mmCIF file of C-alpha atoms and ligand atoms in Angstrom:
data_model
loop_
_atom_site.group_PDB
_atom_site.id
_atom_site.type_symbol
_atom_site.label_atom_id
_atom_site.label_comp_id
_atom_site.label_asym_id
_atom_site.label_seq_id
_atom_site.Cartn_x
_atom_site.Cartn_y
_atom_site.Cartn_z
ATOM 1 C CA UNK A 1 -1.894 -24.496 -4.185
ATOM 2 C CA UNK A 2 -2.819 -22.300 -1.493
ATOM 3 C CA UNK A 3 -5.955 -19.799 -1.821
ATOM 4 C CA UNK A 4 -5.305 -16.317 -0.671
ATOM 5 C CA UNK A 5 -7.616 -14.275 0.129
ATOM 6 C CA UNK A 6 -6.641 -10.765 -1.305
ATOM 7 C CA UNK A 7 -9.032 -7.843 -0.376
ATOM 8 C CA UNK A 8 -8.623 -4.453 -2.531
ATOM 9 C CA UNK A 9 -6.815 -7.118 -4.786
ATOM 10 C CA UNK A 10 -7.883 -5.055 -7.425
ATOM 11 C CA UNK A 11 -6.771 -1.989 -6.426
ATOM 12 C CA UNK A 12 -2.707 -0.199 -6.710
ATOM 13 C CA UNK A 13 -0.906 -2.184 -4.294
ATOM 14 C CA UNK A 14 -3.284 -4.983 -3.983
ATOM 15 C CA UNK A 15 -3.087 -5.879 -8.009
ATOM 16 C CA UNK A 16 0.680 -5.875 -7.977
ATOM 17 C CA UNK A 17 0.496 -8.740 -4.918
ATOM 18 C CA UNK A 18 -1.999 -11.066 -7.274
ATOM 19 C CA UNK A 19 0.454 -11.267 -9.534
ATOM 20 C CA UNK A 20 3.357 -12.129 -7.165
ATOM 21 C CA UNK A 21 1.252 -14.263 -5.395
ATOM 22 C CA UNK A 22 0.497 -16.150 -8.626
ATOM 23 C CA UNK A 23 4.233 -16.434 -9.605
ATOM 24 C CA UNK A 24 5.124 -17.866 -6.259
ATOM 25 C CA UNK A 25 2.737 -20.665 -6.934
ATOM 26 C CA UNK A 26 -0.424 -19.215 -4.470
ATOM 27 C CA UNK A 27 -3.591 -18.988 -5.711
ATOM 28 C CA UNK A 28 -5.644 -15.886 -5.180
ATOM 29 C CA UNK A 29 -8.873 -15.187 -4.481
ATOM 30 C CA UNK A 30 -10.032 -11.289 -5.233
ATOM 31 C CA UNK A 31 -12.306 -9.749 -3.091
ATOM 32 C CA UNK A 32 -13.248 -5.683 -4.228
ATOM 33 C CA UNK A 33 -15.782 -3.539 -4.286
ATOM 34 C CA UNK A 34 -14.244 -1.565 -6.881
ATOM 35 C CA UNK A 35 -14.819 1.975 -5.048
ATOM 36 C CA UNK A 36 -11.120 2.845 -5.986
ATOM 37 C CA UNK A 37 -10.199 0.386 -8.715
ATOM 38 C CA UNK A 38 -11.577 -0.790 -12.093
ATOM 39 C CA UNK A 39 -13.026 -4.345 -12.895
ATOM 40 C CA UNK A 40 -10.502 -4.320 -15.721
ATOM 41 C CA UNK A 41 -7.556 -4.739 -13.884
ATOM 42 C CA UNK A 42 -8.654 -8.026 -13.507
ATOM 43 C CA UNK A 43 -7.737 -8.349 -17.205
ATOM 44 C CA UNK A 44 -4.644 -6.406 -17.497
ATOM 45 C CA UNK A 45 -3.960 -9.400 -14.238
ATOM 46 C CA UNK A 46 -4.775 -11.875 -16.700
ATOM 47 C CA UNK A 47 -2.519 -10.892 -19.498
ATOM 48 C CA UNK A 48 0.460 -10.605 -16.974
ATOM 49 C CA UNK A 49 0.277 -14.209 -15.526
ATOM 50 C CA UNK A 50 -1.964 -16.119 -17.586
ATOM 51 C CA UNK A 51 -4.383 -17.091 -15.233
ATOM 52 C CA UNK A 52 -7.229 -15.312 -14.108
ATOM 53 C CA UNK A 53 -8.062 -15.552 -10.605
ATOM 54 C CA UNK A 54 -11.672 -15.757 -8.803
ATOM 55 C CA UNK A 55 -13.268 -12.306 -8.181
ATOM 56 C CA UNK A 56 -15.836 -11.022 -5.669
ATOM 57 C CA UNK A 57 -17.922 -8.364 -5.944
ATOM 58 C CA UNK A 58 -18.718 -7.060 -2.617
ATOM 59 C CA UNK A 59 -18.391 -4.485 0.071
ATOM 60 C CA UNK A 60 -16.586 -5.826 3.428
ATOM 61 C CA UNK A 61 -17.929 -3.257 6.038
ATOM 62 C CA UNK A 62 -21.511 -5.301 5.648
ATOM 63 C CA UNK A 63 -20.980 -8.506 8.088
ATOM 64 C CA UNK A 64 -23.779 -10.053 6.474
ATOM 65 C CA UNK A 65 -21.800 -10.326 2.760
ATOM 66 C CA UNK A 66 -18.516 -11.314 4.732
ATOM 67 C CA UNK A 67 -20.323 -13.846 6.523
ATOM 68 C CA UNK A 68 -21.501 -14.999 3.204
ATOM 69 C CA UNK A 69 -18.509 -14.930 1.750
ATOM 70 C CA UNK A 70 -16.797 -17.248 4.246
ATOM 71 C CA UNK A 71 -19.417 -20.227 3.331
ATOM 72 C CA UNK A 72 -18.510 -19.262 -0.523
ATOM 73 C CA UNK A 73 -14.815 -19.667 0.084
ATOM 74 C CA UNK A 74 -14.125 -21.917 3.558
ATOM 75 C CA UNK A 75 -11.177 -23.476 2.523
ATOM 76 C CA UNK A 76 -8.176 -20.740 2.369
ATOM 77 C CA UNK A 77 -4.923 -20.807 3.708
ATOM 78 C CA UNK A 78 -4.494 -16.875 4.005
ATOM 79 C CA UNK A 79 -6.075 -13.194 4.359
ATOM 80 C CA UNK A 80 -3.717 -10.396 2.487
ATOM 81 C CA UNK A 81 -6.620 -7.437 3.630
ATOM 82 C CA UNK A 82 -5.871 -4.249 1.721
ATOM 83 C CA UNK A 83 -9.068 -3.303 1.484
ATOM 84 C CA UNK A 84 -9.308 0.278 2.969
ATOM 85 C CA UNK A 85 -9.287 3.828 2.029
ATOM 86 C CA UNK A 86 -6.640 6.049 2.055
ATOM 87 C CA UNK A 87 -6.742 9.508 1.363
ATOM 88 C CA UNK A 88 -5.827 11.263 4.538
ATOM 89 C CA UNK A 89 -7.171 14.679 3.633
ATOM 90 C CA UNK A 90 -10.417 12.842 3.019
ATOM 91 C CA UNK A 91 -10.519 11.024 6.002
ATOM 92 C CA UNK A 92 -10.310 14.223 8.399
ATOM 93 C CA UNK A 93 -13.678 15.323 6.513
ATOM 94 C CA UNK A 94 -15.380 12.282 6.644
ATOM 95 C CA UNK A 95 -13.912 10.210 9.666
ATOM 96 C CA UNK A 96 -16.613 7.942 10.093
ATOM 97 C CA UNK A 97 -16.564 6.962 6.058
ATOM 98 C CA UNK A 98 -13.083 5.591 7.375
ATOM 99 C CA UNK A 99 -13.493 3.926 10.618
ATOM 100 C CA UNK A 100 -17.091 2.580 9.235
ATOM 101 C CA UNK A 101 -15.046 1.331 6.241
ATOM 102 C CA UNK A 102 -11.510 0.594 7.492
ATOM 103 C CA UNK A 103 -12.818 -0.664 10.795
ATOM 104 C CA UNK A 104 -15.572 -2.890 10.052
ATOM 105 C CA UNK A 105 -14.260 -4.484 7.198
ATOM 106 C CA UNK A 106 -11.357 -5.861 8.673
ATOM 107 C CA UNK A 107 -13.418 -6.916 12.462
ATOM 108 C CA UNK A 108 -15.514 -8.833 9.763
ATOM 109 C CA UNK A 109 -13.119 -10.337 7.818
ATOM 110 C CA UNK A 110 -11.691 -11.706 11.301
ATOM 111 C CA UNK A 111 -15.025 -12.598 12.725
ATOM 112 C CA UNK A 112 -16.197 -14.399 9.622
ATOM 113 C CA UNK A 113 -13.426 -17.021 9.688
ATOM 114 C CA UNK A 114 -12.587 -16.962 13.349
ATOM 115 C CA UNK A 115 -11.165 -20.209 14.504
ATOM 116 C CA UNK A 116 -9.671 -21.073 11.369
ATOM 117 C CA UNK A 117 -5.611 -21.607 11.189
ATOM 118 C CA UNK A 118 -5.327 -18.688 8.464
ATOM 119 C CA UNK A 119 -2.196 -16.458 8.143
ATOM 120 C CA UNK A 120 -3.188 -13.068 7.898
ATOM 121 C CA UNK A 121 -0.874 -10.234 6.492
ATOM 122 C CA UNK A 122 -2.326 -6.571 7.473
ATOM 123 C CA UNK A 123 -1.382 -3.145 5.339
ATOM 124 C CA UNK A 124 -0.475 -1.017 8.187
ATOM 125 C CA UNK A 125 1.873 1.811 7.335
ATOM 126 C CA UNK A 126 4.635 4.322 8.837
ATOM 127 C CA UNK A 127 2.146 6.657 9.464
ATOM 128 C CA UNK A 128 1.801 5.295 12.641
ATOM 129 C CA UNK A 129 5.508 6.235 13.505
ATOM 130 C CA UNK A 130 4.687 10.101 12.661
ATOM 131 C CA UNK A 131 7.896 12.187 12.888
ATOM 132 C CA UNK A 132 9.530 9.582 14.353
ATOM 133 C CA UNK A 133 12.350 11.131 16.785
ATOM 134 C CA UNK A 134 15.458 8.598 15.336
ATOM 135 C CA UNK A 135 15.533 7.512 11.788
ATOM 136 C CA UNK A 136 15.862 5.719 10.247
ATOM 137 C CA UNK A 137 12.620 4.353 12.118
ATOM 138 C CA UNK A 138 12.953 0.657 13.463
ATOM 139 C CA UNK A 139 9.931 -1.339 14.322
ATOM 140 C CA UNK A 140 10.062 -0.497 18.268
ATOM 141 C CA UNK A 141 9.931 3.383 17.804
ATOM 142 C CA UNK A 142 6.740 5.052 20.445
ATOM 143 C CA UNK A 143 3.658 4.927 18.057
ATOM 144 C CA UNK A 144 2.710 8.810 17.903
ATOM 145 C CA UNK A 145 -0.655 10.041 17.820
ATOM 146 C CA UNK A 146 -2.570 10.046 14.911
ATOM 147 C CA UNK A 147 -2.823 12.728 12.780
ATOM 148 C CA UNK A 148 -5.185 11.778 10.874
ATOM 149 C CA UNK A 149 -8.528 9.538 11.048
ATOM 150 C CA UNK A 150 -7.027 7.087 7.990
ATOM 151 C CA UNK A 151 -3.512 7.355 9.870
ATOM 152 C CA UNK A 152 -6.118 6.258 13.317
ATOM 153 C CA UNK A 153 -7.363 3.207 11.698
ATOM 154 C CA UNK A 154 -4.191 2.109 10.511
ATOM 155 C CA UNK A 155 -2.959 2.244 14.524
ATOM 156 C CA UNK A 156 -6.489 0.694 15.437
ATOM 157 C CA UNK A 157 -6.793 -2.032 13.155
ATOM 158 C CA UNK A 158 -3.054 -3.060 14.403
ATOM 159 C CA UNK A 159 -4.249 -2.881 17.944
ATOM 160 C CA UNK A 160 -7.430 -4.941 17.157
ATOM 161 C CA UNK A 161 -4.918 -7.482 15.226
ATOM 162 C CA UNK A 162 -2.768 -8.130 18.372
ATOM 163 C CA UNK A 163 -5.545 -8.701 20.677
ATOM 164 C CA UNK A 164 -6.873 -11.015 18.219
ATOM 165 C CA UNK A 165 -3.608 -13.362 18.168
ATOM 166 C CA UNK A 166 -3.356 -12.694 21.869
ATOM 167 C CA UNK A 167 -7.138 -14.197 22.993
ATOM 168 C CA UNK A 168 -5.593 -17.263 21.607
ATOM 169 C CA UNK A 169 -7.048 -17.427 18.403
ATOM 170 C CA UNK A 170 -5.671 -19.495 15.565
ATOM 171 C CA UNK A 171 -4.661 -16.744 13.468
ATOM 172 C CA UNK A 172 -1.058 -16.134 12.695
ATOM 173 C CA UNK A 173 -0.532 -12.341 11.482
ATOM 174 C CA UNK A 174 1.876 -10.344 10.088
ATOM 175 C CA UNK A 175 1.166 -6.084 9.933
ATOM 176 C CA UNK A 176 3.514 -4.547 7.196
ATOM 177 C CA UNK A 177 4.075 -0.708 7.756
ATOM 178 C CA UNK A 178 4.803 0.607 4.592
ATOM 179 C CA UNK A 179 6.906 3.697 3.640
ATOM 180 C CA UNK A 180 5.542 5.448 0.332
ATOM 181 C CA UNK A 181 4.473 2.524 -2.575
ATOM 182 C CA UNK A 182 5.491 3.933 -6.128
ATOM 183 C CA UNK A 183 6.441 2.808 -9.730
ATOM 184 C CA UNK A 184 4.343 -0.076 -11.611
ATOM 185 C CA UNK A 185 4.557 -3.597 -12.899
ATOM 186 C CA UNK A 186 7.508 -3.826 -15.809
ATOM 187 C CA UNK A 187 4.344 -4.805 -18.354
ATOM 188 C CA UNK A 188 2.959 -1.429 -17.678
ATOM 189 C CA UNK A 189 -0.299 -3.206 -18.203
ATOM 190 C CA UNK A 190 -0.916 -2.089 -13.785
ATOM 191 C CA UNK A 191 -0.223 0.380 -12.208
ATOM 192 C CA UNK A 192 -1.539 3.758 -10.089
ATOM 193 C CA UNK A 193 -5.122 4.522 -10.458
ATOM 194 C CA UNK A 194 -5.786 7.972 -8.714
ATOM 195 C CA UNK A 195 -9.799 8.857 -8.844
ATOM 196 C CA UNK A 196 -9.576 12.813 -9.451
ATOM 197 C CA UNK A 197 -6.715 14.708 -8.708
ATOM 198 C CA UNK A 198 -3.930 12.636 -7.294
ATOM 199 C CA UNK A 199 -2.924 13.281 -3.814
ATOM 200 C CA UNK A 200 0.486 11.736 -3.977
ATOM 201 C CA UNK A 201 3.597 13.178 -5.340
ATOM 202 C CA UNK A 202 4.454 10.384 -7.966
ATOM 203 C CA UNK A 203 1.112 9.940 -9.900
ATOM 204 C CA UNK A 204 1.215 14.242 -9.486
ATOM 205 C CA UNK A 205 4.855 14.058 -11.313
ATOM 206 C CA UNK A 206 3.761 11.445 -14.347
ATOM 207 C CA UNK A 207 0.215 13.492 -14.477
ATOM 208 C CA UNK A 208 2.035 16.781 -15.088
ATOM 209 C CA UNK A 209 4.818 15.007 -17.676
ATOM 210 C CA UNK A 210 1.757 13.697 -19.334
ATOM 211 C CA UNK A 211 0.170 17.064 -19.934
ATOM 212 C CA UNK A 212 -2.980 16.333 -17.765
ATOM 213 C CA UNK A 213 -1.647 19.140 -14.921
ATOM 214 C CA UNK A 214 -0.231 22.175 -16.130
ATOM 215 C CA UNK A 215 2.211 21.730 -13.052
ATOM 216 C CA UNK A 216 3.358 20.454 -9.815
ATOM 217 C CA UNK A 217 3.810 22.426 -6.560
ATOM 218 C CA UNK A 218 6.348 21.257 -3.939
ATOM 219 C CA UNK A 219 5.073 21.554 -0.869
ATOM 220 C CA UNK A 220 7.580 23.353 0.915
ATOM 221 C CA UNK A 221 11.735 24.058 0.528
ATOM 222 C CA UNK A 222 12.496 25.526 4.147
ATOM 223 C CA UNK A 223 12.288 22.277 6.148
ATOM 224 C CA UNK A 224 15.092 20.639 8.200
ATOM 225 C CA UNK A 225 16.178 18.702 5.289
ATOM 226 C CA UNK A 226 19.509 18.460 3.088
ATOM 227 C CA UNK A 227 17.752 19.939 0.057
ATOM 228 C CA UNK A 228 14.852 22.144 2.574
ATOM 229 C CA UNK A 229 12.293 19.620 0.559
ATOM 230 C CA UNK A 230 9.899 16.847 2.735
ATOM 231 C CA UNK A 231 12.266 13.066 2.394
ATOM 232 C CA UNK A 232 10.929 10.005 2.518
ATOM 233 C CA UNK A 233 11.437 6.484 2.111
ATOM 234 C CA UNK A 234 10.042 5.267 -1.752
ATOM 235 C CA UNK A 235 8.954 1.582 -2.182
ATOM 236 C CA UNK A 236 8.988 -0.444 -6.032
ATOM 237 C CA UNK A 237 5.433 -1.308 -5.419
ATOM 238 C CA UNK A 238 6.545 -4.575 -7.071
ATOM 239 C CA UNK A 239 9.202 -5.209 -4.233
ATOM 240 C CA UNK A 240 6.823 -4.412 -1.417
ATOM 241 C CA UNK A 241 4.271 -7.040 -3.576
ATOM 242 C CA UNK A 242 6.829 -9.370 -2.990
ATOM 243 C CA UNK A 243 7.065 -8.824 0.662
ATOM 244 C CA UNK A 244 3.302 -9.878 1.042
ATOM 245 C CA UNK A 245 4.522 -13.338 -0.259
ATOM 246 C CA UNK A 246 7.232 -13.809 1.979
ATOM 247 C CA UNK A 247 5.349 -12.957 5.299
ATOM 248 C CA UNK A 248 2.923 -15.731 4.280
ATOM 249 C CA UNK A 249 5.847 -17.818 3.498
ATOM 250 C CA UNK A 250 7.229 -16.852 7.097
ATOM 251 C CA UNK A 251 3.856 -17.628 8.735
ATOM 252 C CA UNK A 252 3.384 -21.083 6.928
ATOM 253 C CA UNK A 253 6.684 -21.964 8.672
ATOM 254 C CA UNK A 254 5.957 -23.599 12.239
ATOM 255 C CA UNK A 255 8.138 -21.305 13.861
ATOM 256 C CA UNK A 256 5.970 -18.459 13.472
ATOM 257 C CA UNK A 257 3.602 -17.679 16.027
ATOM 258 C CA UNK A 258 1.420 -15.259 16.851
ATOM 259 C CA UNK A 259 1.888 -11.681 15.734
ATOM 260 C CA UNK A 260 4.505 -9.455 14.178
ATOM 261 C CA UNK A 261 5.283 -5.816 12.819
ATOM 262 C CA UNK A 262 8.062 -5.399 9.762
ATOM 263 C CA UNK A 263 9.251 -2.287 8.325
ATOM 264 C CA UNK A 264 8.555 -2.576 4.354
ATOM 265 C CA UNK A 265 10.763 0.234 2.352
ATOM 266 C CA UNK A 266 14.260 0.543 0.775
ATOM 267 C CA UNK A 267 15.648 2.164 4.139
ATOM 268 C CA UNK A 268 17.058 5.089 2.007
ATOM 269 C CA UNK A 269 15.331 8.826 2.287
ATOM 270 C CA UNK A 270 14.702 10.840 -1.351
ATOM 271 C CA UNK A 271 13.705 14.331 -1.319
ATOM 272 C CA UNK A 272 10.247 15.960 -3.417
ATOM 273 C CA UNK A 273 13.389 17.717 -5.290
ATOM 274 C CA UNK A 274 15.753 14.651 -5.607
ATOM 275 C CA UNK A 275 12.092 12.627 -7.343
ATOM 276 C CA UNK A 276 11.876 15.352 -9.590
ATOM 277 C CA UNK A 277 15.039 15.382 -10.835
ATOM 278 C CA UNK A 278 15.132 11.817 -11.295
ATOM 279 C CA UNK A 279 12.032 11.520 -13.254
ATOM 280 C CA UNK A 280 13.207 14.817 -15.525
ATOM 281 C CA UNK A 281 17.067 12.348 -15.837
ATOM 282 C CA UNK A 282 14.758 9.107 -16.629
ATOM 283 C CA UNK A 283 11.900 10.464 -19.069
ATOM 284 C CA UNK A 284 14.118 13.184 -20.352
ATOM 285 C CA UNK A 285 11.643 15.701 -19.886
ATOM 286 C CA UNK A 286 11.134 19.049 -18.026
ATOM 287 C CA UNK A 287 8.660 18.980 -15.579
ATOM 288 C CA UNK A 288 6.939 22.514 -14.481
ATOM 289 C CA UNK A 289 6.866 22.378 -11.442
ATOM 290 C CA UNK A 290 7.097 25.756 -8.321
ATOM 291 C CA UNK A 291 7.935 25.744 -4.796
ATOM 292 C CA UNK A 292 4.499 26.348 -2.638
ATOM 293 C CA UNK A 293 4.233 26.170 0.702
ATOM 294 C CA UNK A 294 4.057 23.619 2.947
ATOM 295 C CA UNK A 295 0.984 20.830 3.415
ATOM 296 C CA UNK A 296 -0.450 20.769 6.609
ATOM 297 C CA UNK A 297 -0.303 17.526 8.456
ATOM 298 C CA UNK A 298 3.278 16.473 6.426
ATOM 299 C CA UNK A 299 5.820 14.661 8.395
ATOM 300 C CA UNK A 300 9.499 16.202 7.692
ATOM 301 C CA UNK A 301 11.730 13.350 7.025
ATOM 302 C CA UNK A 302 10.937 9.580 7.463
ATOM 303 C CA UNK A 303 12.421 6.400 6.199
ATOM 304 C CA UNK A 304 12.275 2.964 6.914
ATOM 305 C CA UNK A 305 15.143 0.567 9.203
ATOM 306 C CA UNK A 306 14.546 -2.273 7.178
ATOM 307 C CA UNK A 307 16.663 -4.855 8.783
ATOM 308 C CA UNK A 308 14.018 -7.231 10.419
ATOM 309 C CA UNK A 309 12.217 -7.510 7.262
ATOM 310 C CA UNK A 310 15.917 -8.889 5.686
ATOM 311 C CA UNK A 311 16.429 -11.186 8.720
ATOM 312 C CA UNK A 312 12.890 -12.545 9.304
ATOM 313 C CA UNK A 313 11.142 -12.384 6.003
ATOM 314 C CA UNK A 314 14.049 -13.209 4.051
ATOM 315 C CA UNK A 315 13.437 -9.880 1.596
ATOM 316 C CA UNK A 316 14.614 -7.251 0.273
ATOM 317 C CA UNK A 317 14.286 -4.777 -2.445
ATOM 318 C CA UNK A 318 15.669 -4.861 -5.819
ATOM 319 C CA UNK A 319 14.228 -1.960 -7.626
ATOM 320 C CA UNK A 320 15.649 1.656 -7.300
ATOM 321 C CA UNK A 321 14.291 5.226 -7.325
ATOM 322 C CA UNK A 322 15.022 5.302 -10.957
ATOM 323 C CA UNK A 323 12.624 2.129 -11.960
ATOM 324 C CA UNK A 324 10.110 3.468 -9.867
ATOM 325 C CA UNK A 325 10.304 6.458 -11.993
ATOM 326 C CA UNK A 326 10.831 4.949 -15.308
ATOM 327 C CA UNK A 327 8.048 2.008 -14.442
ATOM 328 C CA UNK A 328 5.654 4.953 -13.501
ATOM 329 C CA UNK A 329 6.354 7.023 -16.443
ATOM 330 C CA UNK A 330 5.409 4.057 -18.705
ATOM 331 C CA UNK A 331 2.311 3.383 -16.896
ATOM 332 C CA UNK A 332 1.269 6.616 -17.114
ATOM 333 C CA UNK A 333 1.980 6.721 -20.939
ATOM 334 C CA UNK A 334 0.040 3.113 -21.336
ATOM 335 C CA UNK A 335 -3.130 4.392 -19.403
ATOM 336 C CA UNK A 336 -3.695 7.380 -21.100
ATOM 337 C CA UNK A 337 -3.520 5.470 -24.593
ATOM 338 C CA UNK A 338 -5.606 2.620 -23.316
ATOM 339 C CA UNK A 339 -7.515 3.823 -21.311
ATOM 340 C CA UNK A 340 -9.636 0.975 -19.118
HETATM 341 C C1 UD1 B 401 0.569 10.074 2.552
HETATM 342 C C2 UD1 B 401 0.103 9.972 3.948
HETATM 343 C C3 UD1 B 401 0.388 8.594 4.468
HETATM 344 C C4 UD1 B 401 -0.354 7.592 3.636
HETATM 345 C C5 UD1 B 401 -0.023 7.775 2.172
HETATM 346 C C6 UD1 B 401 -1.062 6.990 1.397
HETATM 347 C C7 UD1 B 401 0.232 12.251 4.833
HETATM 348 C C8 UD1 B 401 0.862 13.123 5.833
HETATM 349 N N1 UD1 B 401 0.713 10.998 4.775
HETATM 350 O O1 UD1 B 401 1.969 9.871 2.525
HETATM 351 O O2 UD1 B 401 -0.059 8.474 5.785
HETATM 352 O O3 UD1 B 401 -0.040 6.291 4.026
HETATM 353 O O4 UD1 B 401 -0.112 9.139 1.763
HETATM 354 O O5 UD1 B 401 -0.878 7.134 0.044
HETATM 355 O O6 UD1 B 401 -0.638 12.682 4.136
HETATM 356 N N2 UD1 B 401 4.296 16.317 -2.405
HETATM 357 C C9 UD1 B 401 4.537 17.492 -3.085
HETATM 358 N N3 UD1 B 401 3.676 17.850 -4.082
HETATM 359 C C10 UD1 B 401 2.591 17.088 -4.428
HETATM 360 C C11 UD1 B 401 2.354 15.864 -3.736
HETATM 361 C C12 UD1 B 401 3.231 15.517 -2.718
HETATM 362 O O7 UD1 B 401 5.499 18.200 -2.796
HETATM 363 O O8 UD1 B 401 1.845 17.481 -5.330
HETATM 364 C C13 UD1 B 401 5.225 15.904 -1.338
HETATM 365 C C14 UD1 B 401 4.596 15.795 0.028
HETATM 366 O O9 UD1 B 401 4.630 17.022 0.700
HETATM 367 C C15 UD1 B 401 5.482 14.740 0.679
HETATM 368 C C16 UD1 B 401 5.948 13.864 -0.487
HETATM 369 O O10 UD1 B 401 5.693 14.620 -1.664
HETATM 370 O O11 UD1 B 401 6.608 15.355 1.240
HETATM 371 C C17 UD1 B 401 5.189 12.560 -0.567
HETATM 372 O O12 UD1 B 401 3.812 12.857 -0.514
HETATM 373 P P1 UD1 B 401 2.692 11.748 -0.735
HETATM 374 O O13 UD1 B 401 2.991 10.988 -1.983
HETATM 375 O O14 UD1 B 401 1.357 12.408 -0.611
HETATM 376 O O15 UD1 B 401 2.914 10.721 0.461
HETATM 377 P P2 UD1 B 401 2.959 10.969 2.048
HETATM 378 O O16 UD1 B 401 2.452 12.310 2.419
HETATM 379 O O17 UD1 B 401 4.323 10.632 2.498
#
């Protein structure tokens, strides 16, 4: 079995891949410092698959505990590194939190087991396509400039990725740009974790159903849009889980060299309005919700070309906009009756 190394594998998106990794047959090896996730999960992991993988303790951005960690586990076959932050409204207050955090962690994750033939699968995201002037957005669209700090270390760590592979190291790695990660495992035992107020629209929506907001605002109705309401391109956390297995099952194949980019969503747009009404249809509830006006820093429309991902990764998604409601909804009901 090969050992994964899976950093933030205890956070949202990061917990989701343990357990795919473990049903493909990998063998993961958690790494968290538990800033944004809760050393239960590890747990909830455990009564999913039946196995309870190694966990870490530690904080990445220190190269001495990195180092460390590389004598503690030498002998693994691949890096998933989702270890950053990500709330962009944060990260414009407090860039250097982010670029000390996203930054370091990942130069020494890289520098720690440098020279070794690991394949190394990146969370980048399509925030580095901004309002991308075609859509949907292939993997070739102009990278725009950041808007944000966290959006800035997503296009830096890429950068510092490619150079890597291209000084001829023996890394093989694979950056997946996600579109927007929502919905839970089918157990409901995982799932979202927001600290505080959530930031993003789907943990907002269940939060609200769940009576812990009196409501949610949409953040605008007059944009270019079919509906005048932001669209984007909504990812079954569990499919894009899955994805992370099959770029390490592309990069164990000789044929894959180097470094590549994929496109990780369904390649379909949904409106704010068009998730709202498809919670309300799944849960059968009415959700309060207003129309406010818009966020700053919001991209109009974006979703995903997905095609390389189907060709070169052999993937694609199975779960629709009304799991990823449904899955959420029963998350959210789970958590607040067991709450970790
Ligand atoms: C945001 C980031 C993205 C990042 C991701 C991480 C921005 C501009 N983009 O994605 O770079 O990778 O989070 O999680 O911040 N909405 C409402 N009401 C709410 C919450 C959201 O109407 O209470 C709307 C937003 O305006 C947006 C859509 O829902 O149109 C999705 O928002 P969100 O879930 O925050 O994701 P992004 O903004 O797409």
């Amino acid at each position: 079995m090969s050992k994964i190394l899976v950093t933030g594998g205890l956070g949202y998106i990061g917990s989701h891949t343990v357990v795919e990794l473990i049903n493909a047959g990998f063998e993961p090896v958690i790494v968290d410092d538990l800033s944004n996730s809760h050393p239960k999960i590890l747990d909830q992991i455990t009564k999913i698959t039946g196995h309870k993988p190694v966990f870490h303790q530690l904080d990445l951005s220190d190269e001495h505990t990195v180092k460390n960690l590389a004598t503690a586990e030498p002998d693994i076959a691949g890096v998933i590194h989702f270890a950053a932050f990500k709330a962009v409204g944060e990260s414009v207050q407090l860039p250097l939190k982010y670029y000390r955090n996203n930054i370091y962690s990942l130069v020494n994750l890289l520098d720690a087991y440098y020279g070794k033939p690991i394949n190394f699968v990146f969370s980048s995201s399509c925030t580095v396509y901004g309002q991308p002037d075609v859509l949907p957005v292939t993997e070739q669209a102009p990278i725009k400039p950041a808007q944000s700090p966290y959006g800035n270390t997503k296009q830096i760590a890429e950068e510092i990725l490619f150079d890597t592979v291209s000084a001829g190291s023996a890394y093989k790695v694979i950056a997946l740009r996600y579109f927007n990660p929502v919905g839970a495992h089918d157990s409901a035992l995982i799932g979202e974790l927001p600290i505080g107020v959530p930031q993003n629209l789907v943990p907002f929506i269940t939060q609200t159903a769940i009576g812990k907001r009196e409501k949610i605002t949409v953040f605008g109705d007059d944009y270019n849009t079919p509906d005048g309401s932001c669209v984007r391109d909504y990812i079954h956390v569990v499919d894009l889980a899955k994805a992370h297995v099959a770029a390490l099952k592309l990069m164990e194949n000789n044929n894959f060299s180097g470094y590549d980019v994929f496109n990780i969503g369904t390649g379909t747009g949904t409106s704010v309005l068009e998730a709202i009404k498809t919670f309300e249809r799944v849960s059968g509830l009415k959700l309060n919700y207003s129309i406010g006006p818009r966020r700053s820093g919001d991209v109009e429309q974006v979703w995903g070309n997905v095609s390389k991902a189907a060709e070169k990764l052999n993937w694609k998604t199975d779960l629709g906009i009304d799991t990823m409601m449904s899955s959420a909804w029963a998350w959210e009901k789970y958590i607040s009756q067991n709450p970790l």
